[in-house]
JSON list of N, CA and C in Angstrom, two decimals:
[
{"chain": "N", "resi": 205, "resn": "UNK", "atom": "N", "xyz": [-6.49, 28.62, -3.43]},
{"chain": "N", "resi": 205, "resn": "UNK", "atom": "CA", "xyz": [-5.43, 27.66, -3.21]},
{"chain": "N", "resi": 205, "resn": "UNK", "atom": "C", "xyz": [-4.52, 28.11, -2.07]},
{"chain": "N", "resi": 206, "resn": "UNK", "atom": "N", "xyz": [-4.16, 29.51, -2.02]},
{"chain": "N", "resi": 206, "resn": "UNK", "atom": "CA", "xyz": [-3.90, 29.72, -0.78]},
{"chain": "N", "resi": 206, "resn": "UNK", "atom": "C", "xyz": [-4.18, 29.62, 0.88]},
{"chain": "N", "resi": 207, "resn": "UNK", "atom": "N", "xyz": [-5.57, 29.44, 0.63]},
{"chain": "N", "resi": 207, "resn": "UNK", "atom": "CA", "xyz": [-6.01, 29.08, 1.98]},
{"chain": "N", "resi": 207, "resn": "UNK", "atom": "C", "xyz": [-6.48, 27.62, 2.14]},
{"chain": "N", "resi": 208, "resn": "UNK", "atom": "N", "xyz": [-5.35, 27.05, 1.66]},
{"chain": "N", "resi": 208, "resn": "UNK", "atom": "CA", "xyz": [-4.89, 25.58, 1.43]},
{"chain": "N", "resi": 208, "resn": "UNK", "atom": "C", "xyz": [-6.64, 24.83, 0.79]},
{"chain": "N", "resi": 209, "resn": "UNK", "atom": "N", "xyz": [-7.16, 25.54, -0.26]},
{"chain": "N", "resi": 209, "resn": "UNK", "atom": "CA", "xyz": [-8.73, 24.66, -0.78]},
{"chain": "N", "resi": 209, "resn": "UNK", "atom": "C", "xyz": [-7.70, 23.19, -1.74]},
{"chain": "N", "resi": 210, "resn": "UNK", "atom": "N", "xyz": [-8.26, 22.27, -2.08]},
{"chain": "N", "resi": 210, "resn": "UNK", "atom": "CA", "xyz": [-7.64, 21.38, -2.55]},
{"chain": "N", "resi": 210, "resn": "UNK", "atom": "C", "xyz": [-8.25, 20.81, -3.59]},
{"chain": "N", "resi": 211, "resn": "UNK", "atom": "N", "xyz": [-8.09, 20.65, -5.05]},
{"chain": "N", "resi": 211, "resn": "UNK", "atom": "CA", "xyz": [-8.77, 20.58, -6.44]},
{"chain": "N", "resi": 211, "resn": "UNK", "atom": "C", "xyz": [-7.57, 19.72, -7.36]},
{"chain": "N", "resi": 212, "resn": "UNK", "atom": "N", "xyz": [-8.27, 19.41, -8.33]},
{"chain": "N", "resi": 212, "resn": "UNK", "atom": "CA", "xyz": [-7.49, 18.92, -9.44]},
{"chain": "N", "resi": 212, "resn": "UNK", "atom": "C", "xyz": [-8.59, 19.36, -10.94]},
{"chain": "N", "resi": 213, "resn": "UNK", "atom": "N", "xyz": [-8.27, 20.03, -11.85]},
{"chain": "N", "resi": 213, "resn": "UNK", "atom": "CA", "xyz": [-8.49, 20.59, -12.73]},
{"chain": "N", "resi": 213, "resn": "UNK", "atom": "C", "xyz": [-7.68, 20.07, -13.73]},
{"chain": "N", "resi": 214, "resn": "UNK", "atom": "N", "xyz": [-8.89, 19.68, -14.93]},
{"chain": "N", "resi": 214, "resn": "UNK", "atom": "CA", "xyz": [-8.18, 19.41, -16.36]},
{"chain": "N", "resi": 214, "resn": "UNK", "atom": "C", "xyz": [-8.27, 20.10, -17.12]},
{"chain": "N", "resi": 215, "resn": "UNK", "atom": "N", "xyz": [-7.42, 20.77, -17.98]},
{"chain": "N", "resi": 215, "resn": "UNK", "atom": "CA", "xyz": [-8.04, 21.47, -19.14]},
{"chain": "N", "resi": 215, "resn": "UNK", "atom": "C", "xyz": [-8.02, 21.44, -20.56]},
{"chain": "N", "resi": 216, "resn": "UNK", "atom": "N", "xyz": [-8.14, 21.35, -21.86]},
{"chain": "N", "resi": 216, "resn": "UNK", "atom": "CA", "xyz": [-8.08, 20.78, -23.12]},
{"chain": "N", "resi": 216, "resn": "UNK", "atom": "C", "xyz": [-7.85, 22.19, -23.64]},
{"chain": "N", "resi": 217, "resn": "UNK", "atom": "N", "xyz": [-7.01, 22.09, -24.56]},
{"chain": "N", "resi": 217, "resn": "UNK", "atom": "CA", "xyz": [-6.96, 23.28, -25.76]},
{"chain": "N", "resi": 217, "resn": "UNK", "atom": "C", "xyz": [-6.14, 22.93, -26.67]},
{"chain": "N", "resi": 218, "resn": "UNK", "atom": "N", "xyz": [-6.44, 24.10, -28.04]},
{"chain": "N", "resi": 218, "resn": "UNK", "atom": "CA", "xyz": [-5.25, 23.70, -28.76]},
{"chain": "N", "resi": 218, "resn": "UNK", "atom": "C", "xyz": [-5.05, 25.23, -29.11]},
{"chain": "N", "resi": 219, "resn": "UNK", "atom": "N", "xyz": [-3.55, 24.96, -29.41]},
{"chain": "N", "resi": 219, "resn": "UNK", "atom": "CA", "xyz": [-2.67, 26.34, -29.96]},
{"chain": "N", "resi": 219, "resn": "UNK", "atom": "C", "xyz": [-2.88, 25.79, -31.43]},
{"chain": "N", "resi": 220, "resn": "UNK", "atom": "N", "xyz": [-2.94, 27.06, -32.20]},
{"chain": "N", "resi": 220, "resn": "UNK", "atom": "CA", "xyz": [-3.67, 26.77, -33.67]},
{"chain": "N", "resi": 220, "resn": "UNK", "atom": "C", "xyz": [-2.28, 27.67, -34.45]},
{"chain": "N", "resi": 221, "resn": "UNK", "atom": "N", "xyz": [-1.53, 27.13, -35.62]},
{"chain": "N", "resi": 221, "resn": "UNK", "atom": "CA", "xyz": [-0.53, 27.57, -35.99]},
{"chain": "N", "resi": 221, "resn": "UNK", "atom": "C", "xyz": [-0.47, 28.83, -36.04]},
{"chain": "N", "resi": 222, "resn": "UNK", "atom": "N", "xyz": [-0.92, 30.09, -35.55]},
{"chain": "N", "resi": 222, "resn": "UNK", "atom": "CA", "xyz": [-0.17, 31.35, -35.32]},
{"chain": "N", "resi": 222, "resn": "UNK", "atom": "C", "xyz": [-0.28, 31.89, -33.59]},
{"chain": "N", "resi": 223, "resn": "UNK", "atom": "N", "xyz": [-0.79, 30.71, -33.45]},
{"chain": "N", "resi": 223, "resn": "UNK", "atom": "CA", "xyz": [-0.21, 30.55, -31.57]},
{"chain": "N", "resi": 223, "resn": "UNK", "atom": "C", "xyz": [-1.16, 31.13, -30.74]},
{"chain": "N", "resi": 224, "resn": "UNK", "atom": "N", "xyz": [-2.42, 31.29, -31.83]},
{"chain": "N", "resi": 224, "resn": "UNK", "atom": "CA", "xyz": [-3.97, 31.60, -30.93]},
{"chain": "N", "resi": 224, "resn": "UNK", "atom": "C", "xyz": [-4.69, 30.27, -30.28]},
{"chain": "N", "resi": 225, "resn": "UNK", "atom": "N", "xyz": [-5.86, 31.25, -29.75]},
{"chain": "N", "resi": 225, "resn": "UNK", "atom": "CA", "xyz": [-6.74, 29.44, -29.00]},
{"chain": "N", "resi": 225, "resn": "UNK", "atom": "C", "xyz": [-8.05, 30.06, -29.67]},
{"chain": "N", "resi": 226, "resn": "UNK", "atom": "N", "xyz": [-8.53, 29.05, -30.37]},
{"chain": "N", "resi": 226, "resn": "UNK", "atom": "CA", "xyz": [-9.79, 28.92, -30.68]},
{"chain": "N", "resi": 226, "resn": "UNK", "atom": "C", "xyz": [-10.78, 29.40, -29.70]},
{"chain": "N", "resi": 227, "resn": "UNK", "atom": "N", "xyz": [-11.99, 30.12, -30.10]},
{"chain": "N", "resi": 227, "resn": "UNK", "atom": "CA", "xyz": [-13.00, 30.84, -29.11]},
{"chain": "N", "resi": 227, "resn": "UNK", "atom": "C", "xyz": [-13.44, 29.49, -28.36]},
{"chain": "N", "resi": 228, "resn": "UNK", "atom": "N", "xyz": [-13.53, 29.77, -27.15]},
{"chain": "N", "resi": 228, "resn": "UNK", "atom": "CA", "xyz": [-14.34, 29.08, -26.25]},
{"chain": "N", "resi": 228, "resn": "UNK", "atom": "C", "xyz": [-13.28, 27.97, -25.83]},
{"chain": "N", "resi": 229, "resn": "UNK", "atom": "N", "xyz": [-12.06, 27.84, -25.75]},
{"chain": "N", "resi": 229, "resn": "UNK", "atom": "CA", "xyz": [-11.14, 26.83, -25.35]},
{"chain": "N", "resi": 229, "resn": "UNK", "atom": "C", "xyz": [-10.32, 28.00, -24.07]},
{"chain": "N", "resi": 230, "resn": "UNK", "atom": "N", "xyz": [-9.88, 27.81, -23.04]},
{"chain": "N", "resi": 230, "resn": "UNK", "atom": "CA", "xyz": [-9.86, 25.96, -22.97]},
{"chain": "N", "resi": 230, "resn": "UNK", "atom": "C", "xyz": [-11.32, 25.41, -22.33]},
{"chain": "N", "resi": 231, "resn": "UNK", "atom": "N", "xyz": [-11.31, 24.35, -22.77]},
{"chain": "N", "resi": 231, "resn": "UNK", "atom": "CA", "xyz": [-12.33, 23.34, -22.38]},
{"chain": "N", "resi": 231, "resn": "UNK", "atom": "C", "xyz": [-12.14, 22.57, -21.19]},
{"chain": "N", "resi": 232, "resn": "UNK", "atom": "N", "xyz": [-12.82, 22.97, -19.90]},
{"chain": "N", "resi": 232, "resn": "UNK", "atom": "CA", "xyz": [-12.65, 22.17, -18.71]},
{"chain": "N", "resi": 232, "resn": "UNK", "atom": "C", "xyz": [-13.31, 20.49, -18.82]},
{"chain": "N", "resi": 233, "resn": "UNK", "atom": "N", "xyz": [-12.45, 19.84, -18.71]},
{"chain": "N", "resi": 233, "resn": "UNK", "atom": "CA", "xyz": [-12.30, 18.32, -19.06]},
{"chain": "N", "resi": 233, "resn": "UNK", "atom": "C", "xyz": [-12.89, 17.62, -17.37]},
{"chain": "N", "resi": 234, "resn": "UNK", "atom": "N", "xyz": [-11.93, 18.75, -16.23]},
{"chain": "N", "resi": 234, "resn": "UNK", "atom": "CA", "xyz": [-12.48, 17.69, -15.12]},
{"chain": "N", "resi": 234, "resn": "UNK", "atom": "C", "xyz": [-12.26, 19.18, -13.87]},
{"chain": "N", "resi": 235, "resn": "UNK", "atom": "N", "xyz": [-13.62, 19.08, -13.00]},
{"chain": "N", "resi": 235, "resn": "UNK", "atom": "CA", "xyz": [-13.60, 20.25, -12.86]},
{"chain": "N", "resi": 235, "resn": "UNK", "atom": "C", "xyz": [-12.96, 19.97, -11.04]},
{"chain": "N", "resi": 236, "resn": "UNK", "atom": "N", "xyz": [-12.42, 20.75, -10.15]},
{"chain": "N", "resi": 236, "resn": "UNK", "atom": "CA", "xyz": [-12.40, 20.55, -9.61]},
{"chain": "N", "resi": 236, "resn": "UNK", "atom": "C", "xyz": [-13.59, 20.44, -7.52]},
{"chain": "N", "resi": 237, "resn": "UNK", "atom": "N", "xyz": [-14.75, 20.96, -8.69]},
{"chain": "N", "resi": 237, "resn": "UNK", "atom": "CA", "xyz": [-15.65, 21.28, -8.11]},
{"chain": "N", "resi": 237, "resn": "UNK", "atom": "C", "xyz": [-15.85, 22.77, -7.18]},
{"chain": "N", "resi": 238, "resn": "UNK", "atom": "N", "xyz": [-14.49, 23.49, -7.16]},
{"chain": "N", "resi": 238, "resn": "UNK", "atom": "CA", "xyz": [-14.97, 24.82, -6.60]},
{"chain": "N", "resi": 238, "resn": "UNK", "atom": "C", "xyz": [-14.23, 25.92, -7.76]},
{"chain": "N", "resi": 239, "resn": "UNK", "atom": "N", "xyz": [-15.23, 26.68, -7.78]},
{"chain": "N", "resi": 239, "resn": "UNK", "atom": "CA", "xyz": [-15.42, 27.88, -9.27]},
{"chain": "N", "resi": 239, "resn": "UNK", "atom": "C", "xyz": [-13.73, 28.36, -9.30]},
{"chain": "N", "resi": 240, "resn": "UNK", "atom": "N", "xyz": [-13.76, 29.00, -7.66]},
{"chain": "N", "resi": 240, "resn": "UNK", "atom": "CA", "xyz": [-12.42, 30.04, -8.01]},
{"chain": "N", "resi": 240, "resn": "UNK", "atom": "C", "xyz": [-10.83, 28.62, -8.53]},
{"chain": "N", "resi": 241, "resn": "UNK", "atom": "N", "xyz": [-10.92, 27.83, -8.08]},
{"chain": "N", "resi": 241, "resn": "UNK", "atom": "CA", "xyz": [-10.17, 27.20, -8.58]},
{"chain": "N", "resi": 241, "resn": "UNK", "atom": "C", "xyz": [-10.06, 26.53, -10.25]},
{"chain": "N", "resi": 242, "resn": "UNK", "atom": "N", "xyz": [-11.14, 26.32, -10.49]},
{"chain": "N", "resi": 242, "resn": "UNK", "atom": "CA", "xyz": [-11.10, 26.36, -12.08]},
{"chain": "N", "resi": 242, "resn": "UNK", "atom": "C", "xyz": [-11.52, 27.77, -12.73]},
{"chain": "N", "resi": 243, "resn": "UNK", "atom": "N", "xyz": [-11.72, 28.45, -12.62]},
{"chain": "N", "resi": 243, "resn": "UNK", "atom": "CA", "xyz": [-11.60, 29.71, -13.04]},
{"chain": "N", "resi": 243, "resn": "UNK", "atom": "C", "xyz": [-9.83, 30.31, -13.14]},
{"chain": "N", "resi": 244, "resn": "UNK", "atom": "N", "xyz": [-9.23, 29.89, -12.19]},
{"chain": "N", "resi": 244, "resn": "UNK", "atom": "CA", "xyz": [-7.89, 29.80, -12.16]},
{"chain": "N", "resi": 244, "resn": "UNK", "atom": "C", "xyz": [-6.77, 29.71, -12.79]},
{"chain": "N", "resi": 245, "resn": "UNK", "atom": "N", "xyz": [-7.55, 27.77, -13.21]},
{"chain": "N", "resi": 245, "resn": "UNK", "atom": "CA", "xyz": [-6.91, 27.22, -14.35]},
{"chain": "N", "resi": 245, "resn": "UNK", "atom": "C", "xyz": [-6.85, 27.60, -15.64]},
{"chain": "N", "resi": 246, "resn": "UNK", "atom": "N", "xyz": [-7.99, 28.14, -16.00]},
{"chain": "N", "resi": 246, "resn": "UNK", "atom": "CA", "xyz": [-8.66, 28.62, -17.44]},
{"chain": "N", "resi": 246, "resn": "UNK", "atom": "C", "xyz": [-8.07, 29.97, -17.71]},
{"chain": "N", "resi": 247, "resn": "UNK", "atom": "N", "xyz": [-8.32, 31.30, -16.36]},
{"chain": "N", "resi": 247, "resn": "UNK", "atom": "CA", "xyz": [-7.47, 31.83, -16.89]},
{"chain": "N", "resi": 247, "resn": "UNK", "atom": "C", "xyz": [-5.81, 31.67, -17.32]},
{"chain": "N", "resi": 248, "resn": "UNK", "atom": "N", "xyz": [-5.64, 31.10, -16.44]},
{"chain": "N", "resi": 248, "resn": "UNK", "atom": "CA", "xyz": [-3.76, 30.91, -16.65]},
{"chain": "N", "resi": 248, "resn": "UNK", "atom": "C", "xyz": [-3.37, 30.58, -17.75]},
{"chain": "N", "resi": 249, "resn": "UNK", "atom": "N", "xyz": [-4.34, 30.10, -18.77]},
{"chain": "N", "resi": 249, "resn": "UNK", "atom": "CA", "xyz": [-4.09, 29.55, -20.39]},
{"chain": "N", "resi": 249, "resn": "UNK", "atom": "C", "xyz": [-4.80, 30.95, -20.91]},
{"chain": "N", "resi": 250, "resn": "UNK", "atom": "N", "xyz": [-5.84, 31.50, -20.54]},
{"chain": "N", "resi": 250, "resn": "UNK", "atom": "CA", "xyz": [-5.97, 32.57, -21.48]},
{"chain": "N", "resi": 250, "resn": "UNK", "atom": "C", "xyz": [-5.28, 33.59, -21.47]},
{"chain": "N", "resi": 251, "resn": "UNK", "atom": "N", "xyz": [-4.90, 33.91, -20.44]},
{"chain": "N", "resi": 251, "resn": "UNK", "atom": "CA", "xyz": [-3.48, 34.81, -20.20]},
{"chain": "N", "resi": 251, "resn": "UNK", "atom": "C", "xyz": [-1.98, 34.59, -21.24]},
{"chain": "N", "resi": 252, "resn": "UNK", "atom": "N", "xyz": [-2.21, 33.64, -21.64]},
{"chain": "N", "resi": 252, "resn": "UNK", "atom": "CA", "xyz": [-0.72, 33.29, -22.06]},
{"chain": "N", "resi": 252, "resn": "UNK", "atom": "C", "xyz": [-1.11, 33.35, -23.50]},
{"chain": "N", "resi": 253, "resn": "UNK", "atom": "N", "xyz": [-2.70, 33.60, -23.63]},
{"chain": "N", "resi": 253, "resn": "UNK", "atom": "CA", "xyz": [-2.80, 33.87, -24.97]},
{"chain": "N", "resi": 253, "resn": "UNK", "atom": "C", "xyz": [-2.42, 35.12, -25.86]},
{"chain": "N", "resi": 254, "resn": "UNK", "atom": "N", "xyz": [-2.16, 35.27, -26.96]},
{"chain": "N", "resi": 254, "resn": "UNK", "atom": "CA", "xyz": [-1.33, 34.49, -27.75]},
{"chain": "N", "resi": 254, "resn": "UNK", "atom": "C", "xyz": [-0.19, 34.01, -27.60]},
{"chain": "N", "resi": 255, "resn": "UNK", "atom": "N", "xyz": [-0.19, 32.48, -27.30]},
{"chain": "N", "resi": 255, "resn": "UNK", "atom": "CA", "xyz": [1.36, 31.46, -27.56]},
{"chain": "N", "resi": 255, "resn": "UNK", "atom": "C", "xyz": [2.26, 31.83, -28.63]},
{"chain": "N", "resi": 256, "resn": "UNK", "atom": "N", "xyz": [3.34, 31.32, -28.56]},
{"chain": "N", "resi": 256, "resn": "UNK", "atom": "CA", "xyz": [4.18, 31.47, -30.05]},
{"chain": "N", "resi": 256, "resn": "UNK", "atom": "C", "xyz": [3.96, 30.58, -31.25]},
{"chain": "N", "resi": 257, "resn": "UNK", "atom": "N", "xyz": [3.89, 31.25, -32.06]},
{"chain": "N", "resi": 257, "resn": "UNK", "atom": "CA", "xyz": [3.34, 30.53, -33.13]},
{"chain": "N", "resi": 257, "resn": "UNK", "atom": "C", "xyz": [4.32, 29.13, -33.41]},
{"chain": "N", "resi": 258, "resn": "UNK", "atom": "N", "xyz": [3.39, 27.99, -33.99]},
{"chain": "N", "resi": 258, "resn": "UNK", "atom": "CA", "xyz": [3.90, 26.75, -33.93]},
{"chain": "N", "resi": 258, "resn": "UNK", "atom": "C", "xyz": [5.13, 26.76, -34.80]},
{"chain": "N", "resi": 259, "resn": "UNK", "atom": "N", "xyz": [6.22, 25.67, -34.95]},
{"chain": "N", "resi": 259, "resn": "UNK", "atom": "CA", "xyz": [7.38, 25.63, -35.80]},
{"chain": "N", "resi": 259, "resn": "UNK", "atom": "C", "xyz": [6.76, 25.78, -36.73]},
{"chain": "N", "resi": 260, "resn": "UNK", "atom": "N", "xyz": [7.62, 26.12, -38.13]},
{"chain": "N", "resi": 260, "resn": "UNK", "atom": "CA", "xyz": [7.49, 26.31, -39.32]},
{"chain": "N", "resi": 260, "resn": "UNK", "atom": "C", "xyz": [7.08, 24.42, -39.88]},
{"chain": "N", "resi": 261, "resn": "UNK", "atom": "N", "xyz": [8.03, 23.75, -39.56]},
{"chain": "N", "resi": 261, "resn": "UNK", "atom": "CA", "xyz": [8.31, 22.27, -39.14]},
{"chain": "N", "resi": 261, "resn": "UNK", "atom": "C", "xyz": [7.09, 21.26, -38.78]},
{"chain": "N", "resi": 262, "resn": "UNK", "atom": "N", "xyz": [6.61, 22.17, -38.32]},
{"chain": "N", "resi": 262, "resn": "UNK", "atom": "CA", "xyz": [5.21, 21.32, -37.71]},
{"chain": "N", "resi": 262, "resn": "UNK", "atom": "C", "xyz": [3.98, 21.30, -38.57]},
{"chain": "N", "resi": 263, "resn": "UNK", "atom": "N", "xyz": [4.07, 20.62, -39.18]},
{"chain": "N", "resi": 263, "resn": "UNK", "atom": "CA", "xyz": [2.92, 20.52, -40.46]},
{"chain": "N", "resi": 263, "resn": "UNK", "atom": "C", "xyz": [1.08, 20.24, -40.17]},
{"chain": "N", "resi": 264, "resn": "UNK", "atom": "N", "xyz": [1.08, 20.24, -38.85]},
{"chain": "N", "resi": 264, "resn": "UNK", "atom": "CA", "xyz": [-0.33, 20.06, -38.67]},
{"chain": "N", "resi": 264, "resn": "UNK", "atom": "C", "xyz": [-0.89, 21.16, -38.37]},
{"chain": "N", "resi": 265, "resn": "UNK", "atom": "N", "xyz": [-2.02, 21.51, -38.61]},
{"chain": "N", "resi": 265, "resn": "UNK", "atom": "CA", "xyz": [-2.68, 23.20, -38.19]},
{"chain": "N", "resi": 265, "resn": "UNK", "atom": "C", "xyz": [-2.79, 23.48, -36.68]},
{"chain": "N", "resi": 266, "resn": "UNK", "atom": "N", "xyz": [-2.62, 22.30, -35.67]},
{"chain": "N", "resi": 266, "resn": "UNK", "atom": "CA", "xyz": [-2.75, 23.22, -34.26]},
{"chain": "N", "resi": 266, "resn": "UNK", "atom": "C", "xyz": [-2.15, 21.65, -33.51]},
{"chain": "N", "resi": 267, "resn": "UNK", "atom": "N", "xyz": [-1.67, 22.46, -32.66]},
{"chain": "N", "resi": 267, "resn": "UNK", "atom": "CA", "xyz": [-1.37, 20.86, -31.25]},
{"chain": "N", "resi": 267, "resn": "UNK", "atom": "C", "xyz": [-2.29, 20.89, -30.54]},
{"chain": "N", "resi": 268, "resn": "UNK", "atom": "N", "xyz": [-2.92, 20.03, -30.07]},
{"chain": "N", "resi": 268, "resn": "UNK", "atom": "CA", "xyz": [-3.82, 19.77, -28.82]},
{"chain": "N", "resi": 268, "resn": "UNK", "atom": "C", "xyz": [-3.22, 19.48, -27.39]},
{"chain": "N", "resi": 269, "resn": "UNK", "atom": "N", "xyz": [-3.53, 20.06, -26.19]},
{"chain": "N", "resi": 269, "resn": "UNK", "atom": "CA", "xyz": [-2.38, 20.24, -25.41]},
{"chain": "N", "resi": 269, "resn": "UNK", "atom": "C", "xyz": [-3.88, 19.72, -23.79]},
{"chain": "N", "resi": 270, "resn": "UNK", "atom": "N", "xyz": [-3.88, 18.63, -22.74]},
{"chain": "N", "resi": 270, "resn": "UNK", "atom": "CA", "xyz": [-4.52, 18.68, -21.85]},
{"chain": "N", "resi": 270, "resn": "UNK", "atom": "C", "xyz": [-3.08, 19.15, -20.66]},
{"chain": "N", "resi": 271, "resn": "UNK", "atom": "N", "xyz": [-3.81, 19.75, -19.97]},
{"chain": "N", "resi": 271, "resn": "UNK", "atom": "CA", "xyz": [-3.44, 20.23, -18.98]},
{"chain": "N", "resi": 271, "resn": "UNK", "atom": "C", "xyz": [-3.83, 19.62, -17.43]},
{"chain": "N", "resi": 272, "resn": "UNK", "atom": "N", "xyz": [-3.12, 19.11, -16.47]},
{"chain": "N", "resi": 272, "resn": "UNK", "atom": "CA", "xyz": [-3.72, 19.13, -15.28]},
{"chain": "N", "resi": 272, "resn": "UNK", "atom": "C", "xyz": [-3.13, 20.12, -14.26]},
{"chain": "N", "resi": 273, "resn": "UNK", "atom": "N", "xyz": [-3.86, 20.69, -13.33]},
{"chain": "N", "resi": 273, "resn": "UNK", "atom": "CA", "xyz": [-3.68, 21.18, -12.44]},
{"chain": "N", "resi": 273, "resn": "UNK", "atom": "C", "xyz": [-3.92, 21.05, -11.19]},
{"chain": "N", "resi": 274, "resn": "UNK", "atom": "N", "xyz": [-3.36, 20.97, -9.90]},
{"chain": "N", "resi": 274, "resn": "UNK", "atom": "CA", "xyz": [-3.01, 20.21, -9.14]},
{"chain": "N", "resi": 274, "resn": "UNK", "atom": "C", "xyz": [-3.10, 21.55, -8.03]},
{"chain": "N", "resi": 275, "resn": "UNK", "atom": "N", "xyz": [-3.84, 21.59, -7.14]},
{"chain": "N", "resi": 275, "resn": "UNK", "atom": "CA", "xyz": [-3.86, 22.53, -5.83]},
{"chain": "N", "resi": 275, "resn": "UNK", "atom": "C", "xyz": [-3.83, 22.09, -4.98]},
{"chain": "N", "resi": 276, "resn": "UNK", "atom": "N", "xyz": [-2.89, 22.36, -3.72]},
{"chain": "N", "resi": 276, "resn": "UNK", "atom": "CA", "xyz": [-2.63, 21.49, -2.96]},
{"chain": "N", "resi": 276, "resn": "UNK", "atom": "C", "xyz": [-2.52, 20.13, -2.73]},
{"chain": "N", "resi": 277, "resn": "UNK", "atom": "N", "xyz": [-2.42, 19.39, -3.99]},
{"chain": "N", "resi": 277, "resn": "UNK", "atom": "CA", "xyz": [-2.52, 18.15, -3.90]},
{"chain": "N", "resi": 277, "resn": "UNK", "atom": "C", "xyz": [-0.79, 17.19, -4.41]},
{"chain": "N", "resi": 278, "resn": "UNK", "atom": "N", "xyz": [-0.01, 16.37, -3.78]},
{"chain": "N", "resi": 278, "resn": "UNK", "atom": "CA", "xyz": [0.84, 15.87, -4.33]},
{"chain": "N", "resi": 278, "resn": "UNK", "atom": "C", "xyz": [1.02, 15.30, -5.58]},
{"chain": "N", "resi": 279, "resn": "UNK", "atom": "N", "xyz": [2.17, 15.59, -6.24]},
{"chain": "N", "resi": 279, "resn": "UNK", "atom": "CA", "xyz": [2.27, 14.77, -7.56]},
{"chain": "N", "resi": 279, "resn": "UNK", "atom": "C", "xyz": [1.50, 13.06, -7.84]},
{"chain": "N", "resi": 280, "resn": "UNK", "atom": "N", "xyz": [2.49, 12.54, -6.65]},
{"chain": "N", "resi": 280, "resn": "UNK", "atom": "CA", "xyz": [1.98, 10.98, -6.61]},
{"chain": "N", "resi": 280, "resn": "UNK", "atom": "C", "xyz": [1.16, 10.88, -5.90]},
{"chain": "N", "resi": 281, "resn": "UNK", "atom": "N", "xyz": [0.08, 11.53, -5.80]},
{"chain": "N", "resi": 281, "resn": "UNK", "atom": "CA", "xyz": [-1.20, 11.15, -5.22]},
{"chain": "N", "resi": 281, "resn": "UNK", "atom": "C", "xyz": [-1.91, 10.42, -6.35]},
{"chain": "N", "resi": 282, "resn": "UNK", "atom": "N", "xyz": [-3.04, 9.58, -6.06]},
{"chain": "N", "resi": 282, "resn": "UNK", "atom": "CA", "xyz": [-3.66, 8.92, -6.75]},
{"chain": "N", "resi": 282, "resn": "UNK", "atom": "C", "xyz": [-4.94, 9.57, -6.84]}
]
């Protein structure tokens, strides 16, 4: 992304109430067609693994969370 490559990457996961990710998530949804850039994306969620565990409050066993990611590309681009 630094040498201005240009991608859009989706990614799917869920944080599971003690703020882990299920093996094999995240799940690339939309790839941006070059590796180091979705490789990117994927790590940047596994890195942050383990999240904080969900509210006490939150009564469902995990949130499902898509992600887009955006390299060099504007917000309001279409």
């Amino acid at each position: 992304a630094r040498l201005g490559d240009r991608g859009r990457v989706m990614l799917r996961f869920r944080i599971m109430r003690d703020g882990g990710l299920p093996e094999g998530e995240p799940i690339l949804e939309m790839t941006s067609g070059k590796q180091p850039l979705d490789r990117a994306a994927a790590a940047s969620i596994t890195a942050s693994n383990p999240f904080d565990p969900l509210p006490t409050a939150y009564t469902r066993p995990y949130i499902e969370l898509r992600f887009i990611f955006l390299y060099n590309i504007p917000l309001n681009s279409q």
